[in-house]
């Protein structure tokens, strides 16, 4: 990806797509530097990496009225921890994505007379900010079981983890519609011998979930999601991002 102008960035809160109500999204990730300078440092300051942190800050136009709107989503998640995914361009399968499990730390609304009602807020990390890819796009409703496109994310070294974020954006149907999403890996793009790396809990309403592996090495290099759908005439829209860190 070369240089580009920010025109269509995407922002997914736990169970809402806030892209259409956002006009500014910023990501920060940093490691605290701890001074380790001593008399044998050769006249140069020495530092060691301390605690890491990440933050998402966003703002845009205020909307309210249902769980997909920024005001409803912000109040529902304020002070709570959930998954967030940001894409700098688009959210098609394979698109660059940044995902984090974090706490919705603050929410601000309002401005002077005559202005379009704004909002702003921040998310502070509970897990690392992870660079990955979109494994399922938000605009494709699923009505039956299926599997997603294989993504070549690479092997997971010992001490690193595979991270996944699920954003269930809408659930329609009768007889208790639900979706269960699973993350799989394989050593070949055809997924002839898939291995389950984690499963999200069954979702019956809009919301978000995050999972990560246990830090053991994974030699497989391909990853995908699968899903099962229950209920009568179900139609469920969701987005999934995957990454390794």
mmCIF file of C-alpha atoms in Angstrom:
data_model
loop_
_atom_site.group_PDB
_atom_site.id
_atom_site.type_symbol
_atom_site.label_atom_id
_atom_site.label_comp_id
_atom_site.label_asym_id
_atom_site.label_seq_id
_atom_site.Cartn_x
_atom_site.Cartn_y
_atom_site.Cartn_z
ATOM 1 C CA UNK A 1 0.000 0.000 0.000
ATOM 2 C CA UNK A 2 1.438 3.356 -1.047
ATOM 3 C CA UNK A 3 0.564 6.856 0.033
ATOM 4 C CA UNK A 4 -3.137 7.598 0.125
ATOM 5 C CA UNK A 5 -5.715 10.127 1.278
ATOM 6 C CA UNK A 6 -8.051 9.102 4.101
ATOM 7 C CA UNK A 7 -11.458 8.897 2.437
ATOM 8 C CA UNK A 8 -13.149 5.700 3.610
ATOM 9 C CA UNK A 9 -11.698 4.601 6.959
ATOM 10 C CA UNK A 10 -13.775 2.099 8.915
ATOM 11 C CA UNK A 11 -14.435 1.960 12.665
ATOM 12 C CA UNK A 12 -16.156 -0.998 14.309
ATOM 13 C CA UNK A 13 -17.136 -0.748 17.977
ATOM 14 C CA UNK A 14 -18.238 -3.952 19.758
ATOM 15 C CA UNK A 15 -21.595 -4.281 17.975
ATOM 16 C CA UNK A 16 -21.793 -1.204 15.763
ATOM 17 C CA UNK A 17 -20.289 0.137 12.555
ATOM 18 C CA UNK A 18 -19.488 3.772 13.391
ATOM 19 C CA UNK A 19 -17.803 4.539 10.058
ATOM 20 C CA UNK A 20 -20.717 6.613 8.709
ATOM 21 C CA UNK A 21 -20.760 8.799 11.837
ATOM 22 C CA UNK A 22 -16.978 9.330 12.061
ATOM 23 C CA UNK A 23 -14.719 11.880 10.380
ATOM 24 C CA UNK A 24 -11.555 11.427 12.427
ATOM 25 C CA UNK A 25 -9.879 8.267 13.744
ATOM 26 C CA UNK A 26 -6.449 8.122 15.376
ATOM 27 C CA UNK A 27 -4.485 5.121 16.655
ATOM 28 C CA UNK A 28 -1.542 5.260 19.030
ATOM 29 C CA UNK A 29 0.611 2.459 20.430
ATOM 30 C CA UNK A 30 3.603 2.998 22.668
ATOM 31 C CA UNK A 31 5.989 1.273 25.044
ATOM 32 C CA UNK A 32 6.949 3.059 28.256
ATOM 33 C CA UNK A 33 10.697 3.782 28.379
ATOM 34 C CA UNK A 34 12.415 3.077 31.723
ATOM 35 C CA UNK A 35 15.742 4.718 32.439
ATOM 36 C CA UNK A 36 18.515 2.129 32.963
ATOM 37 C CA UNK A 37 21.475 4.522 32.645
ATOM 38 C CA UNK A 38 24.522 3.769 34.829
ATOM 39 C CA UNK A 39 28.234 4.632 35.119
ATOM 40 C CA UNK A 40 29.116 2.046 32.487
ATOM 41 C CA UNK A 41 26.667 3.369 29.900
ATOM 42 C CA UNK A 42 29.468 5.148 28.055
ATOM 43 C CA UNK A 43 27.945 8.581 28.394
ATOM 44 C CA UNK A 44 24.715 7.574 26.682
ATOM 45 C CA UNK A 45 21.300 7.195 28.207
ATOM 46 C CA UNK A 46 20.068 3.585 28.312
ATOM 47 C CA UNK A 47 16.411 2.644 28.358
ATOM 48 C CA UNK A 48 14.446 -0.573 28.757
ATOM 49 C CA UNK A 49 10.947 -1.170 27.485
ATOM 50 C CA UNK A 50 8.292 -1.076 30.199
ATOM 51 C CA UNK A 51 4.523 -1.342 29.997
ATOM 52 C CA UNK A 52 2.827 -1.045 26.618
ATOM 53 C CA UNK A 53 -0.393 0.835 25.885
ATOM 54 C CA UNK A 54 -2.595 1.698 22.942
ATOM 55 C CA UNK A 55 -5.448 4.105 22.329
ATOM 56 C CA UNK A 56 -8.105 4.799 19.719
ATOM 57 C CA UNK A 57 -9.520 8.311 19.564
ATOM 58 C CA UNK A 58 -12.349 9.187 17.215
ATOM 59 C CA UNK A 59 -14.892 11.902 16.536
ATOM 60 C CA UNK A 60 -17.690 12.659 14.120
ATOM 61 C CA UNK A 61 -21.386 13.489 13.779
ATOM 62 C CA UNK A 62 -23.749 12.528 16.606
ATOM 63 C CA UNK A 63 -26.626 10.133 15.922
ATOM 64 C CA UNK A 64 -28.994 8.189 18.180
ATOM 65 C CA UNK A 65 -32.052 5.984 17.981
ATOM 66 C CA UNK A 66 -30.959 2.334 17.763
ATOM 67 C CA UNK A 67 -27.996 0.138 18.823
ATOM 68 C CA UNK A 68 -26.143 0.826 15.566
ATOM 69 C CA UNK A 69 -25.908 4.585 16.293
ATOM 70 C CA UNK A 70 -22.943 6.200 17.998
ATOM 71 C CA UNK A 71 -24.870 7.539 21.023
ATOM 72 C CA UNK A 72 -26.509 4.220 21.818
ATOM 73 C CA UNK A 73 -23.258 2.310 21.310
ATOM 74 C CA UNK A 74 -21.218 4.772 23.380
ATOM 75 C CA UNK A 75 -23.532 4.698 26.386
ATOM 76 C CA UNK A 76 -23.866 0.917 26.220
ATOM 77 C CA UNK A 77 -20.089 0.423 26.240
ATOM 78 C CA UNK A 78 -18.850 3.333 28.374
ATOM 79 C CA UNK A 79 -16.593 1.864 31.060
ATOM 80 C CA UNK A 80 -16.829 -1.583 29.516
ATOM 81 C CA UNK A 81 -14.210 -3.644 27.710
ATOM 82 C CA UNK A 82 -14.752 -4.940 24.202
ATOM 83 C CA UNK A 83 -13.178 -5.346 20.758
ATOM 84 C CA UNK A 84 -12.525 -2.481 18.329
ATOM 85 C CA UNK A 85 -11.345 -2.707 14.724
ATOM 86 C CA UNK A 86 -10.065 0.135 12.536
ATOM 87 C CA UNK A 87 -9.347 -0.098 8.809
ATOM 88 C CA UNK A 88 -7.504 2.815 7.167
ATOM 89 C CA UNK A 89 -9.127 2.291 3.755
ATOM 90 C CA UNK A 90 -11.867 -0.332 3.442
ATOM 91 C CA UNK A 91 -13.108 -3.475 5.158
ATOM 92 C CA UNK A 92 -13.084 -6.030 2.343
ATOM 93 C CA UNK A 93 -11.609 -9.457 3.065
ATOM 94 C CA UNK A 94 -7.821 -9.153 3.293
ATOM 95 C CA UNK A 95 -7.885 -5.405 3.945
ATOM 96 C CA UNK A 96 -5.425 -3.993 6.460
ATOM 97 C CA UNK A 97 -6.977 -3.825 9.925
ATOM 98 C CA UNK A 98 -5.915 -2.809 13.419
ATOM 99 C CA UNK A 99 -7.693 -4.541 16.290
ATOM 100 C CA UNK A 100 -7.626 -4.148 20.040
ATOM 101 C CA UNK A 101 -9.537 -5.211 23.128
ATOM 102 C CA UNK A 102 -10.061 -2.037 25.116
ATOM 103 C CA UNK A 103 -12.168 -0.013 27.523
ATOM 104 C CA UNK A 104 -14.419 2.772 26.268
ATOM 105 C CA UNK A 105 -12.912 5.441 28.499
ATOM 106 C CA UNK A 106 -14.821 8.634 27.681
ATOM 107 C CA UNK A 107 -17.577 10.117 25.537
ATOM 108 C CA UNK A 108 -18.230 13.764 24.708
ATOM 109 C CA UNK A 109 -21.144 15.354 22.835
ATOM 110 C CA UNK A 110 -22.328 18.876 22.026
ATOM 111 C CA UNK A 111 -21.063 22.172 20.579
ATOM 112 C CA UNK A 112 -22.220 25.752 20.028
ATOM 113 C CA UNK A 113 -25.450 26.740 18.270
ATOM 114 C CA UNK A 114 -25.452 26.297 14.516
ATOM 115 C CA UNK A 115 -22.932 23.455 14.443
ATOM 116 C CA UNK A 116 -23.631 19.875 13.409
ATOM 117 C CA UNK A 117 -23.927 17.987 16.693
ATOM 118 C CA UNK A 118 -20.539 16.291 17.255
ATOM 119 C CA UNK A 119 -19.256 13.427 19.350
ATOM 120 C CA UNK A 120 -15.814 12.307 20.437
ATOM 121 C CA UNK A 121 -14.428 9.477 22.516
ATOM 122 C CA UNK A 122 -11.455 7.276 23.288
ATOM 123 C CA UNK A 123 -10.739 3.616 23.845
ATOM 124 C CA UNK A 124 -7.814 2.594 26.051
ATOM 125 C CA UNK A 125 -6.242 -0.813 25.526
ATOM 126 C CA UNK A 126 -6.545 -3.915 27.678
ATOM 127 C CA UNK A 127 -4.717 -6.024 25.064
ATOM 128 C CA UNK A 128 -2.022 -4.972 22.567
ATOM 129 C CA UNK A 129 -2.913 -3.118 19.397
ATOM 130 C CA UNK A 130 -2.581 -5.745 16.663
ATOM 131 C CA UNK A 131 -1.947 -5.241 12.947
ATOM 132 C CA UNK A 132 -3.889 -7.771 10.888
ATOM 133 C CA UNK A 133 -6.511 -8.276 8.199
ATOM 134 C CA UNK A 134 -10.269 -8.421 7.740
ATOM 135 C CA UNK A 135 -11.425 -12.054 7.679
ATOM 136 C CA UNK A 136 -15.133 -11.328 7.096
ATOM 137 C CA UNK A 137 -16.655 -8.135 5.637
ATOM 138 C CA UNK A 138 -19.444 -6.231 7.408
ATOM 139 C CA UNK A 139 -21.865 -5.867 4.508
ATOM 140 C CA UNK A 140 -22.530 -9.531 3.724
ATOM 141 C CA UNK A 141 -25.481 -11.124 5.555
ATOM 142 C CA UNK A 142 -25.185 -14.818 6.389
ATOM 143 C CA UNK A 143 -28.204 -17.098 6.463
ATOM 144 C CA UNK A 144 -26.543 -20.519 6.728
ATOM 145 C CA UNK A 145 -23.316 -22.185 7.821
ATOM 146 C CA UNK A 146 -20.165 -21.435 5.843
ATOM 147 C CA UNK A 147 -16.467 -20.644 5.832
ATOM 148 C CA UNK A 148 -14.438 -17.584 4.956
ATOM 149 C CA UNK A 149 -11.508 -16.884 2.663
ATOM 150 C CA UNK A 150 -8.092 -18.221 3.705
ATOM 151 C CA UNK A 151 -5.662 -15.505 4.827
ATOM 152 C CA UNK A 152 -1.914 -16.070 4.847
ATOM 153 C CA UNK A 153 -0.982 -14.336 8.101
ATOM 154 C CA UNK A 154 2.138 -16.421 8.767
ATOM 155 C CA UNK A 155 3.247 -18.675 11.606
ATOM 156 C CA UNK A 156 2.839 -17.625 15.236
ATOM 157 C CA UNK A 157 6.199 -17.752 17.094
ATOM 158 C CA UNK A 158 6.344 -18.952 20.695
ATOM 159 C CA UNK A 159 5.428 -16.097 22.991
ATOM 160 C CA UNK A 160 3.258 -14.429 20.336
ATOM 161 C CA UNK A 161 -0.492 -14.852 19.904
ATOM 162 C CA UNK A 162 -3.181 -14.994 17.264
ATOM 163 C CA UNK A 163 -5.818 -12.342 18.037
ATOM 164 C CA UNK A 164 -9.383 -12.172 16.702
ATOM 165 C CA UNK A 165 -12.196 -9.637 17.020
ATOM 166 C CA UNK A 166 -15.847 -10.358 16.216
ATOM 167 C CA UNK A 167 -18.396 -7.577 15.645
ATOM 168 C CA UNK A 168 -21.978 -8.818 15.287
ATOM 169 C CA UNK A 169 -23.740 -5.863 13.662
ATOM 170 C CA UNK A 170 -27.310 -7.128 13.200
ATOM 171 C CA UNK A 171 -29.350 -10.247 13.936
ATOM 172 C CA UNK A 172 -32.694 -10.895 12.233
ATOM 173 C CA UNK A 173 -35.021 -13.889 12.006
ATOM 174 C CA UNK A 174 -37.337 -15.905 14.211
ATOM 175 C CA UNK A 175 -36.987 -18.873 16.572
ATOM 176 C CA UNK A 176 -33.917 -17.473 18.363
ATOM 177 C CA UNK A 177 -31.495 -16.751 15.510
ATOM 178 C CA UNK A 178 -27.834 -16.992 16.494
ATOM 179 C CA UNK A 179 -24.360 -17.306 15.022
ATOM 180 C CA UNK A 180 -21.258 -19.080 16.318
ATOM 181 C CA UNK A 181 -17.935 -18.107 14.752
ATOM 182 C CA UNK A 182 -14.771 -20.235 14.930
ATOM 183 C CA UNK A 183 -11.179 -19.417 13.960
ATOM 184 C CA UNK A 184 -9.199 -22.143 12.178
ATOM 185 C CA UNK A 185 -5.641 -22.569 10.891
ATOM 186 C CA UNK A 186 -3.991 -24.899 8.385
ATOM 187 C CA UNK A 187 -0.652 -25.445 6.674
ATOM 188 C CA UNK A 188 -2.249 -25.224 3.208
ATOM 189 C CA UNK A 189 -4.583 -22.742 1.539
ATOM 190 C CA UNK A 190 -7.115 -25.498 0.800
ATOM 191 C CA UNK A 191 -7.704 -26.233 4.511
ATOM 192 C CA UNK A 192 -7.585 -30.008 4.123
ATOM 193 C CA UNK A 193 -6.582 -30.477 7.782
ATOM 194 C CA UNK A 194 -7.984 -27.468 9.674
ATOM 195 C CA UNK A 195 -7.224 -26.934 13.356
ATOM 196 C CA UNK A 196 -9.585 -24.948 15.583
ATOM 197 C CA UNK A 197 -7.705 -22.122 17.328
ATOM 198 C CA UNK A 198 -10.653 -20.567 19.152
ATOM 199 C CA UNK A 199 -14.428 -20.180 19.117
ATOM 200 C CA UNK A 200 -16.542 -17.189 20.048
ATOM 201 C CA UNK A 201 -19.649 -17.705 22.161
ATOM 202 C CA UNK A 202 -22.930 -17.991 20.280
ATOM 203 C CA UNK A 203 -24.262 -14.492 19.545
ATOM 204 C CA UNK A 204 -27.994 -13.749 19.499
ATOM 205 C CA UNK A 205 -27.845 -9.935 19.379
ATOM 206 C CA UNK A 206 -25.471 -7.182 18.218
ATOM 207 C CA UNK A 207 -22.277 -7.098 20.262
ATOM 208 C CA UNK A 208 -18.579 -7.822 20.226
ATOM 209 C CA UNK A 209 -16.178 -10.506 21.403
ATOM 210 C CA UNK A 210 -12.416 -10.959 21.314
ATOM 211 C CA UNK A 211 -10.175 -13.987 21.707
ATOM 212 C CA UNK A 212 -6.489 -14.850 21.552
ATOM 213 C CA UNK A 213 -4.395 -17.993 21.620
ATOM 214 C CA UNK A 214 -2.307 -19.127 24.587
ATOM 215 C CA UNK A 215 1.151 -17.998 23.459
ATOM 216 C CA UNK A 216 2.313 -21.385 22.191
ATOM 217 C CA UNK A 217 3.845 -21.562 18.713
ATOM 218 C CA UNK A 218 1.602 -22.257 15.712
ATOM 219 C CA UNK A 219 3.405 -23.491 12.607
ATOM 220 C CA UNK A 220 0.373 -23.143 10.329
ATOM 221 C CA UNK A 221 0.429 -20.047 8.130
ATOM 222 C CA UNK A 222 -3.147 -19.901 6.799
ATOM 223 C CA UNK A 223 -6.173 -18.787 8.817
ATOM 224 C CA UNK A 224 -9.903 -18.485 8.201
ATOM 225 C CA UNK A 225 -13.184 -18.294 10.042
ATOM 226 C CA UNK A 226 -16.164 -20.629 9.883
ATOM 227 C CA UNK A 227 -19.661 -20.026 11.179
ATOM 228 C CA UNK A 228 -22.858 -21.879 12.022
ATOM 229 C CA UNK A 229 -26.244 -20.168 11.983
ATOM 230 C CA UNK A 230 -29.412 -21.255 13.784
ATOM 231 C CA UNK A 231 -33.010 -20.081 13.822
ATOM 232 C CA UNK A 232 -35.798 -19.678 11.284
ATOM 233 C CA UNK A 233 -35.034 -17.438 8.275
ATOM 234 C CA UNK A 234 -31.942 -16.008 10.025
ATOM 235 C CA UNK A 235 -29.964 -13.115 8.524
ATOM 236 C CA UNK A 236 -26.879 -12.009 10.433
ATOM 237 C CA UNK A 237 -24.311 -9.377 9.521
ATOM 238 C CA UNK A 238 -20.892 -9.399 11.189
ATOM 239 C CA UNK A 239 -17.262 -8.419 10.732
ATOM 240 C CA UNK A 240 -14.152 -10.311 11.883
ATOM 241 C CA UNK A 241 -10.522 -9.189 12.040
ATOM 242 C CA UNK A 242 -7.475 -11.400 12.665
ATOM 243 C CA UNK A 243 -3.875 -10.581 13.469
ATOM 244 C CA UNK A 244 -0.682 -11.866 15.075
ATOM 245 C CA UNK A 245 1.389 -10.075 17.700
#
